[in-house]
mmCIF file of C-alpha atoms in Angstrom:
data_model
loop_
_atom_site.group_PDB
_atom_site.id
_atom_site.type_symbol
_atom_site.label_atom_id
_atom_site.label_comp_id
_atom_site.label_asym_id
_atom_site.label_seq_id
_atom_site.Cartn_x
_atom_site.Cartn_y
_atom_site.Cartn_z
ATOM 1 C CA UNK A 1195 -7.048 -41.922 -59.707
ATOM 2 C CA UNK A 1196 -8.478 -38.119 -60.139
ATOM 3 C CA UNK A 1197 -11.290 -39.269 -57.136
ATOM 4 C CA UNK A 1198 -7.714 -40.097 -54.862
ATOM 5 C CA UNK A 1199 -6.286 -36.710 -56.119
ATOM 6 C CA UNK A 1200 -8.869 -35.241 -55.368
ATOM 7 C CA UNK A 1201 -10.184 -36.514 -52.063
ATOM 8 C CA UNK A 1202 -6.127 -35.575 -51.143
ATOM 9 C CA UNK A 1203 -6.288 -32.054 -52.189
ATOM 10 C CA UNK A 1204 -9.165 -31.377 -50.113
ATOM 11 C CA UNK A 1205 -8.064 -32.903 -47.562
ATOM 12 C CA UNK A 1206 -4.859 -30.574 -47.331
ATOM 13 C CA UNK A 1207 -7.268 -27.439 -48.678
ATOM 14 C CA UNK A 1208 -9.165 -27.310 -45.561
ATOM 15 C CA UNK A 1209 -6.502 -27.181 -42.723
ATOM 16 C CA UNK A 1210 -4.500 -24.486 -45.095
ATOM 17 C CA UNK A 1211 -7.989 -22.477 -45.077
ATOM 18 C CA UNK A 1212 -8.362 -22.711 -41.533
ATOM 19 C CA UNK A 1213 -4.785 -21.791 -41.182
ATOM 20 C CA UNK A 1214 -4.700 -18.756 -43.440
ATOM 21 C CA UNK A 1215 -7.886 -17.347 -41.370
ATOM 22 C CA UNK A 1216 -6.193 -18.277 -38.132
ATOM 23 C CA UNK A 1217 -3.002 -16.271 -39.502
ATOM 24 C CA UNK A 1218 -4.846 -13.207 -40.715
ATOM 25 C CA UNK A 1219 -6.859 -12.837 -37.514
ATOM 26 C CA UNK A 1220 -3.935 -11.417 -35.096
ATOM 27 C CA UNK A 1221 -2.846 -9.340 -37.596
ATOM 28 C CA UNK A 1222 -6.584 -7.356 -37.690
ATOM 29 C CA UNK A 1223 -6.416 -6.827 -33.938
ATOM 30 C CA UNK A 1224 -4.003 -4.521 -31.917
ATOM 31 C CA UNK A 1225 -1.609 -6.270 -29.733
ATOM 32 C CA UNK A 1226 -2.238 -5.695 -26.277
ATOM 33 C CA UNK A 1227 -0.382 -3.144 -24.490
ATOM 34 C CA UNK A 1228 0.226 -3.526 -20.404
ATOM 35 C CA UNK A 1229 1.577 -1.508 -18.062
ATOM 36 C CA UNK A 1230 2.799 -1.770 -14.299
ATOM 37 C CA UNK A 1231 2.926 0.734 -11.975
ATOM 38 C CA UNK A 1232 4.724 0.137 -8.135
ATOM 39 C CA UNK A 1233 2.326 1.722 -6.206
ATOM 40 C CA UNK A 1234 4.664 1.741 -2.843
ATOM 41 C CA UNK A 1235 7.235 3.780 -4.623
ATOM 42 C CA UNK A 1236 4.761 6.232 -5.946
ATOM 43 C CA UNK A 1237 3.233 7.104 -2.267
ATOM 44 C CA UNK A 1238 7.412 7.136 -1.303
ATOM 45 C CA UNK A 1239 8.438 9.081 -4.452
ATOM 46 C CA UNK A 1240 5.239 11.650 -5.003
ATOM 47 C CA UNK A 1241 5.453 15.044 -2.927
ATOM 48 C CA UNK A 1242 2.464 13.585 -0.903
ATOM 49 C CA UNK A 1243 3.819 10.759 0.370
ATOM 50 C CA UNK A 1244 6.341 12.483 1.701
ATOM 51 C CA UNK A 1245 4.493 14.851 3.226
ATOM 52 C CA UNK A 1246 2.271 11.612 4.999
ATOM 53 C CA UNK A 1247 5.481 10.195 5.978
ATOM 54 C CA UNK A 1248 6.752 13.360 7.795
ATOM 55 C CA UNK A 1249 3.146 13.592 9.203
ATOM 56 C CA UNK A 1250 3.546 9.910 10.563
ATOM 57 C CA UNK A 1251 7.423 10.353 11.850
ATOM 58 C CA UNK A 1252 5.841 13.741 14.083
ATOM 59 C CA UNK A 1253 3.233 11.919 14.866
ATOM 60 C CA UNK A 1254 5.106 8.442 16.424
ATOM 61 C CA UNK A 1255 7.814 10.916 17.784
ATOM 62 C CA UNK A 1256 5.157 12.966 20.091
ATOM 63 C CA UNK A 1257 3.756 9.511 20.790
ATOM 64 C CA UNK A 1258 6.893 8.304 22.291
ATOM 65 C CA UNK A 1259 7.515 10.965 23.891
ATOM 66 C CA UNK A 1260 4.005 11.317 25.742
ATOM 67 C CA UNK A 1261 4.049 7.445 26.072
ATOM 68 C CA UNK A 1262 7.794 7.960 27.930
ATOM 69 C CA UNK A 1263 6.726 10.575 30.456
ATOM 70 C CA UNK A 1264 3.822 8.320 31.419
ATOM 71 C CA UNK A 1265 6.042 5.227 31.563
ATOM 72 C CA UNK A 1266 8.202 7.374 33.960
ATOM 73 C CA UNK A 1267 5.154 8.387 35.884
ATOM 74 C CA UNK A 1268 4.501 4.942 36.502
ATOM 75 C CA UNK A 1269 8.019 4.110 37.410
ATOM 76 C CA UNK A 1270 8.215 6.838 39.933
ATOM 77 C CA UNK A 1271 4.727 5.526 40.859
ATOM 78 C CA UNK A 1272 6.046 1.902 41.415
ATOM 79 C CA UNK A 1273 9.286 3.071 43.126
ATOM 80 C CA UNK A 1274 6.907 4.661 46.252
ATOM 81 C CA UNK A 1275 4.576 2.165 46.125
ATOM 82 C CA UNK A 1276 7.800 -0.518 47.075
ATOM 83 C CA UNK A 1277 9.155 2.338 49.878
ATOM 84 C CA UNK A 1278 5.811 3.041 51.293
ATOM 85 C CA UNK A 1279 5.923 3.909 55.269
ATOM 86 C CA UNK A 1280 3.297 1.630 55.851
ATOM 87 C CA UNK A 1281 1.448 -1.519 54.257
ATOM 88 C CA UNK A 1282 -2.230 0.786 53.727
ATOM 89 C CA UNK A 1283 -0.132 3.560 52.162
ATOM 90 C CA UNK A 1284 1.566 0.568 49.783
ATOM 91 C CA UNK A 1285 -1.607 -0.563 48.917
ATOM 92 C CA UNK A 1286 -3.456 2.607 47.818
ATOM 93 C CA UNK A 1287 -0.449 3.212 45.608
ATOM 94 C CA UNK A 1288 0.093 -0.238 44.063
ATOM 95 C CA UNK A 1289 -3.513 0.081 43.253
ATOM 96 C CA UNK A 1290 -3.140 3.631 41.633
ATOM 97 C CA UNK A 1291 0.184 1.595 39.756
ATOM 98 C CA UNK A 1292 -2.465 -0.892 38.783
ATOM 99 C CA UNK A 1293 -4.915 1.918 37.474
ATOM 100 C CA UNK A 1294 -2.357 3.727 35.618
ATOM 101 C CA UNK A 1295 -0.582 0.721 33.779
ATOM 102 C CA UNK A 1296 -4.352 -0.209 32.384
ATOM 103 C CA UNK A 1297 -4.819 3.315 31.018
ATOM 104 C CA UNK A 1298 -1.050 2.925 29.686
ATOM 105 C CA UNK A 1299 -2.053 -0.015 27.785
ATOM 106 C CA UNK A 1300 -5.120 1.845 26.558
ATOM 107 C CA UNK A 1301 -3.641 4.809 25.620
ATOM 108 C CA UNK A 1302 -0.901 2.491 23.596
ATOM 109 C CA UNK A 1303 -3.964 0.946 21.856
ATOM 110 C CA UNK A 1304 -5.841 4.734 21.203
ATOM 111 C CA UNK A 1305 -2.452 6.185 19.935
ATOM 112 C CA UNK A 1306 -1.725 2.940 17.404
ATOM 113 C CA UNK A 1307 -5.374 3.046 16.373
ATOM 114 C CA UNK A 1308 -5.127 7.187 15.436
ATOM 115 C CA UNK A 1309 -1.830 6.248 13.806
ATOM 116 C CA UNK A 1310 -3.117 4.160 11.643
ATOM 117 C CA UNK A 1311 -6.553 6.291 10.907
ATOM 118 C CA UNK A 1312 -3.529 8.724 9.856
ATOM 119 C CA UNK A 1313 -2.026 6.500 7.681
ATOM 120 C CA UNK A 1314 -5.320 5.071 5.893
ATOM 121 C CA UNK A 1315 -6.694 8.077 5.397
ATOM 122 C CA UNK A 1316 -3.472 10.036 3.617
ATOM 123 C CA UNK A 1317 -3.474 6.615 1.575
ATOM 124 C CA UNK A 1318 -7.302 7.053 0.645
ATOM 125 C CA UNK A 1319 -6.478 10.594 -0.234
ATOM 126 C CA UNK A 1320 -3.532 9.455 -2.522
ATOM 127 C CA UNK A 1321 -5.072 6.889 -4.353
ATOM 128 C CA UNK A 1322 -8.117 9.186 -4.746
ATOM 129 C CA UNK A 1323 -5.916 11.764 -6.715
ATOM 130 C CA UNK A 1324 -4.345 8.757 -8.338
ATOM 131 C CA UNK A 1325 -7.319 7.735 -10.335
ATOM 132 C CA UNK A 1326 -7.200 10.766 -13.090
ATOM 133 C CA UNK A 1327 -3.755 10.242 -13.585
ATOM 134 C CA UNK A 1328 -3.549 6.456 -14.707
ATOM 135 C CA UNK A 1329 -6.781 6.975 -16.744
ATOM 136 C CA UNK A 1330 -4.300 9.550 -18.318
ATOM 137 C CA UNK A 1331 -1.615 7.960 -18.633
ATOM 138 C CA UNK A 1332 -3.784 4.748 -20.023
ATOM 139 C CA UNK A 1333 -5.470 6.994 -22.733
ATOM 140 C CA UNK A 1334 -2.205 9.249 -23.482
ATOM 141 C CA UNK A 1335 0.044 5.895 -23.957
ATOM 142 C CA UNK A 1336 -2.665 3.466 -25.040
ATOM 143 C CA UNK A 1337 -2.259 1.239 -22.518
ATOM 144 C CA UNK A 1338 -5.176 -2.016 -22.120
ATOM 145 C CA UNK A 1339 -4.212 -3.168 -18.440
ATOM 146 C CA UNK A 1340 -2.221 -1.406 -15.656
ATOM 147 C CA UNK A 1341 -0.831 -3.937 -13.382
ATOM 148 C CA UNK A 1342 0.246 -3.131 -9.868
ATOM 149 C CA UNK A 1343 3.536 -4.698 -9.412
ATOM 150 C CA UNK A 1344 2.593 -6.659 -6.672
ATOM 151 C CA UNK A 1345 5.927 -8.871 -5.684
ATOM 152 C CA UNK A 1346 4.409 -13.048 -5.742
ATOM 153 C CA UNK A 1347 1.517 -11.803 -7.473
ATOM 154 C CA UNK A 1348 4.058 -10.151 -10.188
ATOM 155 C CA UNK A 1349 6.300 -12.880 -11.016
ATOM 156 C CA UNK A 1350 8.870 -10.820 -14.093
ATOM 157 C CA UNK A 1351 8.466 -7.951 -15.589
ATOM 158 C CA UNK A 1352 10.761 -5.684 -17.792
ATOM 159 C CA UNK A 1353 11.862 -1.683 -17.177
ATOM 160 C CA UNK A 1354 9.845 -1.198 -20.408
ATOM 161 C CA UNK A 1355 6.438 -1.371 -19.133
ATOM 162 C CA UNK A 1356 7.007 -0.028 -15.633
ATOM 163 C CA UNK A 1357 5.021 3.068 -15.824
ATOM 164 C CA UNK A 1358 6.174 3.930 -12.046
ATOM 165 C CA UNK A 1359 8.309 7.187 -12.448
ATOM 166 C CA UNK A 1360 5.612 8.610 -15.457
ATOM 167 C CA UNK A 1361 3.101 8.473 -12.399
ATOM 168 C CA UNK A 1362 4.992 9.786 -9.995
ATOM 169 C CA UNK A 1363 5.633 12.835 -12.084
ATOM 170 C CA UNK A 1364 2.624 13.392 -13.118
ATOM 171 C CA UNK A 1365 1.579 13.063 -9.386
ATOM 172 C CA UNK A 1366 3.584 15.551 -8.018
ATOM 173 C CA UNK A 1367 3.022 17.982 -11.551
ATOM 174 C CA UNK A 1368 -0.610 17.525 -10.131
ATOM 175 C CA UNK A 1369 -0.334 18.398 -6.685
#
């Protein structure tokens, strides 16, 4: 009968050992502390951003506008090509109209492409100065991980870790 009692209260020893080292273990270690940051509202919110957005809104606006007085070029170009005195005369000028629409198209193409060079390169410089200020923030609040919040790659999260204004501030105190 004490070999039964026995064998029993090891039995239930062992899993209440490995249960009272399994308890004490979380308690040693820090809980993990995570942070997300929107990154899209931080280039919209910091004084930077803004500043690249006005840069991008002169920049399409002179676009248009130089994109516009060719179109019209070309318009006026088509409309004496069609009342041409004479079928040679026609011809040289629907050929010119020919010319100029493929150097319209290309200077479409040339004016996206320095748009966006604009755009990627005021983003480089952003996220350059960026750097400093969430290894900052991560060593001033103790944060582990700083998240971008990413929407489908950032399913929930709660106001209490969203780091997003404390960034921009700092940002713009920065700048």
């Amino acid at each position: 009968m004490i070999r039964t009692t026995a064998r029993h209260l090891g039995a239930l020893a062992l899993p209440a050992l490995l249960l009272a080292g399994a308890a004490v273990a979380p308690a040693q270690e820090a809980a993990t502390k995570i942070a997300v940051v929107d990154i899209e509202r931080v280039v919209t919110g910091s004084s930077a951003g803004a500043e690249l957005q006005r840069r991008l809104d002169d920049f399409r606006v002179a676009v248009e506008a130089e994109l516009k007085g060719k179109a019209d070029e070309l318009d006026a170009l088509r409309k004496r090509a069609e009342a041409a005195a004479s079928p040679t005369e026609g011809d040289r000028l629907t050929r010119q109209l020919e010319q100029g629409v493929i150097e319209f198209d290309r200077l479409k193409a040339d004016k996206q492409r320095e748009g966006q060079k604009i755009q990627k390169d005021g983003l480089a410089q952003i996220e350059k100065a960026l750097g400093p200020i969430f290894r900052q923030v991560r060593d001033e609040q103790g944060y582990d991980l700083i998240l971008a919040l990413t929407p489908g790659v950032i399913l929930m999260t709660s106001k209490r870790i969203d780091i997003t204004q404390l960034v921009i501030d700092r940002y713009n105190a920065a700048q």
